[in-house]
GROMACS .gro file of C-alpha atoms in nm:
model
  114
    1UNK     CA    1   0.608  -0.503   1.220
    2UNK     CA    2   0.507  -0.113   1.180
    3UNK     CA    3   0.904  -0.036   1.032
    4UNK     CA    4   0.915  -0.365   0.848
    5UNK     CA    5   0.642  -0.268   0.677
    6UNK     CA    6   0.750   0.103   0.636
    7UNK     CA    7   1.083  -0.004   0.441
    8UNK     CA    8   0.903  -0.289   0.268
    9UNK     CA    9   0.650  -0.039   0.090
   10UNK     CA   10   0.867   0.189   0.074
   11UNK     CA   11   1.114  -0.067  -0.174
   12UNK     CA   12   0.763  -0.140  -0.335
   13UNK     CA   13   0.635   0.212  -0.435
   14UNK     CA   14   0.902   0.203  -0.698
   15UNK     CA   15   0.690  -0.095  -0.847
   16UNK     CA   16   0.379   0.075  -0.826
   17UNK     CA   17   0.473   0.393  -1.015
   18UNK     CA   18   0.592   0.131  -1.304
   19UNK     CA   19   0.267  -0.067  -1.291
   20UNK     CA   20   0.057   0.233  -1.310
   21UNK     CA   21   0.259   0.366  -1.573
   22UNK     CA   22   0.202   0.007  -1.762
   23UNK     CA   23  -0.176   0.088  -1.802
   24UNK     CA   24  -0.255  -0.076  -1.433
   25UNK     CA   25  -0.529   0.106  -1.237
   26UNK     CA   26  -0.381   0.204  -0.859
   27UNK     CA   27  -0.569  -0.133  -0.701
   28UNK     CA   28  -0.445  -0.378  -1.006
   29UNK     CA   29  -0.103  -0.229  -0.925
   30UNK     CA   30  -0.167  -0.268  -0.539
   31UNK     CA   31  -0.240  -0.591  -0.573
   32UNK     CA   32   0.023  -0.711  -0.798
   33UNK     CA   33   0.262  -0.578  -0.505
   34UNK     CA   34   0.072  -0.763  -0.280
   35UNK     CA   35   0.128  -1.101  -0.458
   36UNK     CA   36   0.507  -1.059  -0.465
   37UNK     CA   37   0.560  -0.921  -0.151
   38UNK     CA   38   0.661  -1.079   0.165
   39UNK     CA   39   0.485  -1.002   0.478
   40UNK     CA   40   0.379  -0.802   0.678
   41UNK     CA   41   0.366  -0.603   0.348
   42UNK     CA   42   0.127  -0.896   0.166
   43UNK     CA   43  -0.127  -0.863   0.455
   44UNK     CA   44  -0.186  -0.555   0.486
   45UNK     CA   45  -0.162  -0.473   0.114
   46UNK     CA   46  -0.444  -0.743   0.097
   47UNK     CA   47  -0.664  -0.564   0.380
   48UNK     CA   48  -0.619  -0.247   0.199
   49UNK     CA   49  -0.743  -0.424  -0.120
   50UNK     CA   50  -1.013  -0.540   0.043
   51UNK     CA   51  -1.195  -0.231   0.185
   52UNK     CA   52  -1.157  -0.118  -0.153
   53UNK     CA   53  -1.308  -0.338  -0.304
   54UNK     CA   54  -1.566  -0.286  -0.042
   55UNK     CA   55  -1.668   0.051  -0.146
   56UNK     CA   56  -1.398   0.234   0.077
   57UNK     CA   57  -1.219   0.514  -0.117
   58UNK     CA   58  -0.826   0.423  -0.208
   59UNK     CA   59  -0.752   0.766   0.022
   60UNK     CA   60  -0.971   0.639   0.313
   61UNK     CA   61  -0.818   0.260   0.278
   62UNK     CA   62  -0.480   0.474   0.250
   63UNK     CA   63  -0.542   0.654   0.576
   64UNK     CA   64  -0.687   0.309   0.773
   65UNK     CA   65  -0.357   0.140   0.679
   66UNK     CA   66  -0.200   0.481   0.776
   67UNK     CA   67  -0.362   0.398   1.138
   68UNK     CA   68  -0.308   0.061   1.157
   69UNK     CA   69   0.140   0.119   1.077
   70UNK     CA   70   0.137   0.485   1.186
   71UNK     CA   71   0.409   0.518   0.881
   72UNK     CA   72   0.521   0.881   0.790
   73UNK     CA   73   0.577   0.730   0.405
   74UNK     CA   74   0.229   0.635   0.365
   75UNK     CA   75   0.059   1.005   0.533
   76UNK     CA   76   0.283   1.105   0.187
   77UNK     CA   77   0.109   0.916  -0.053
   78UNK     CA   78  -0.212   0.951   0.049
   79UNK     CA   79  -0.119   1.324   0.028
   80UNK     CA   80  -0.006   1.246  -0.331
   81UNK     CA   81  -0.326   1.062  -0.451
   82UNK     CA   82  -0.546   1.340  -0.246
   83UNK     CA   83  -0.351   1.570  -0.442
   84UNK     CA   84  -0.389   1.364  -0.786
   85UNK     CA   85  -0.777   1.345  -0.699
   86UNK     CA   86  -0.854   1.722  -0.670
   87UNK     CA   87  -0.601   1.832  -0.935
   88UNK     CA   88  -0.591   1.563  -1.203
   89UNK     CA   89  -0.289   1.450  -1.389
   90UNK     CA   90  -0.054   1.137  -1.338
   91UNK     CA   91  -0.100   0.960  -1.001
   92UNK     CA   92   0.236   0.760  -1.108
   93UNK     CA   93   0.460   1.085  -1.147
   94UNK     CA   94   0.299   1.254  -0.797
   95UNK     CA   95   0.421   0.896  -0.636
   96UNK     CA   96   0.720   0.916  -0.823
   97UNK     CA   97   0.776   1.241  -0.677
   98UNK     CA   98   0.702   1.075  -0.345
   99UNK     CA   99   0.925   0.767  -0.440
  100UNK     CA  100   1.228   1.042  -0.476
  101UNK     CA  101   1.164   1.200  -0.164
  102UNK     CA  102   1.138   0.906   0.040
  103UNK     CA  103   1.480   0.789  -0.080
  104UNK     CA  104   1.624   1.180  -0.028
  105UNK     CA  105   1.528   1.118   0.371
  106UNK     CA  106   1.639   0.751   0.397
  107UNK     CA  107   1.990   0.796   0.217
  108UNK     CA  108   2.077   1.161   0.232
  109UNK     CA  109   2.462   1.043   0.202
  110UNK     CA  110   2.355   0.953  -0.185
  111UNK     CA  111   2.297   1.381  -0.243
  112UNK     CA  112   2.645   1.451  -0.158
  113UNK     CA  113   2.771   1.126  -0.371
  114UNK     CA  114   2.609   1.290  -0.683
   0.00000   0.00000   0.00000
């Protein structure tokens, strides 16, 4: 379920940079990933939503779903946002940033295609 997950999210980060760059705030884009992913993603999307929504900090909802899928991917966004938090600026280029990355380490063949 953990790497399911990992390479869902991972197809769906792409999304969220677009929806926050659409005007979404980073929980209307979560959950508009949630609806129109499959699962496991939708779940624990969901959950994360939830503890939100709850009063939990988007970081510290980050890091429990970090727990709960022990995903390298998602230690880097929470990274990002931590990062957009203290510093300011555009949460959607930091993940973008992240979005790039991610694909560098998944498909490395594509740099020497290029």
């Amino acid at each position: 379920m953990n790497q399911q997950f990992q390479q869902q999210f991972s197809e769906q980060l792409k999304t969220w940079v677009a929806a926050l760059r659409a005007g979404y705030s980073p929980v209307q884009a979560l959950d508009l990933i949630a609806q129109d992913s499959p699962e496991p993603t939708s779940s624990l999307l969901y959950e994360l939503i939830k503890e939100v929504r709850q009063g939990v900090p988007l970081y510290d909802a980050l890091k429990h779903l970090l727990v709960r899928t022990e995903g390298d991917d998602l230690d880097l966004i929470a990274q990002a946002l931590a990062v957009q938090l203290e510093t300011g600026g555009s949460l959607a280029d930091k993940l973008d940033l992240v979005t790039q990355l991610i694909d560098k380490r998944t498909n490395p063949a594509e740099d020497y295609r290029q």
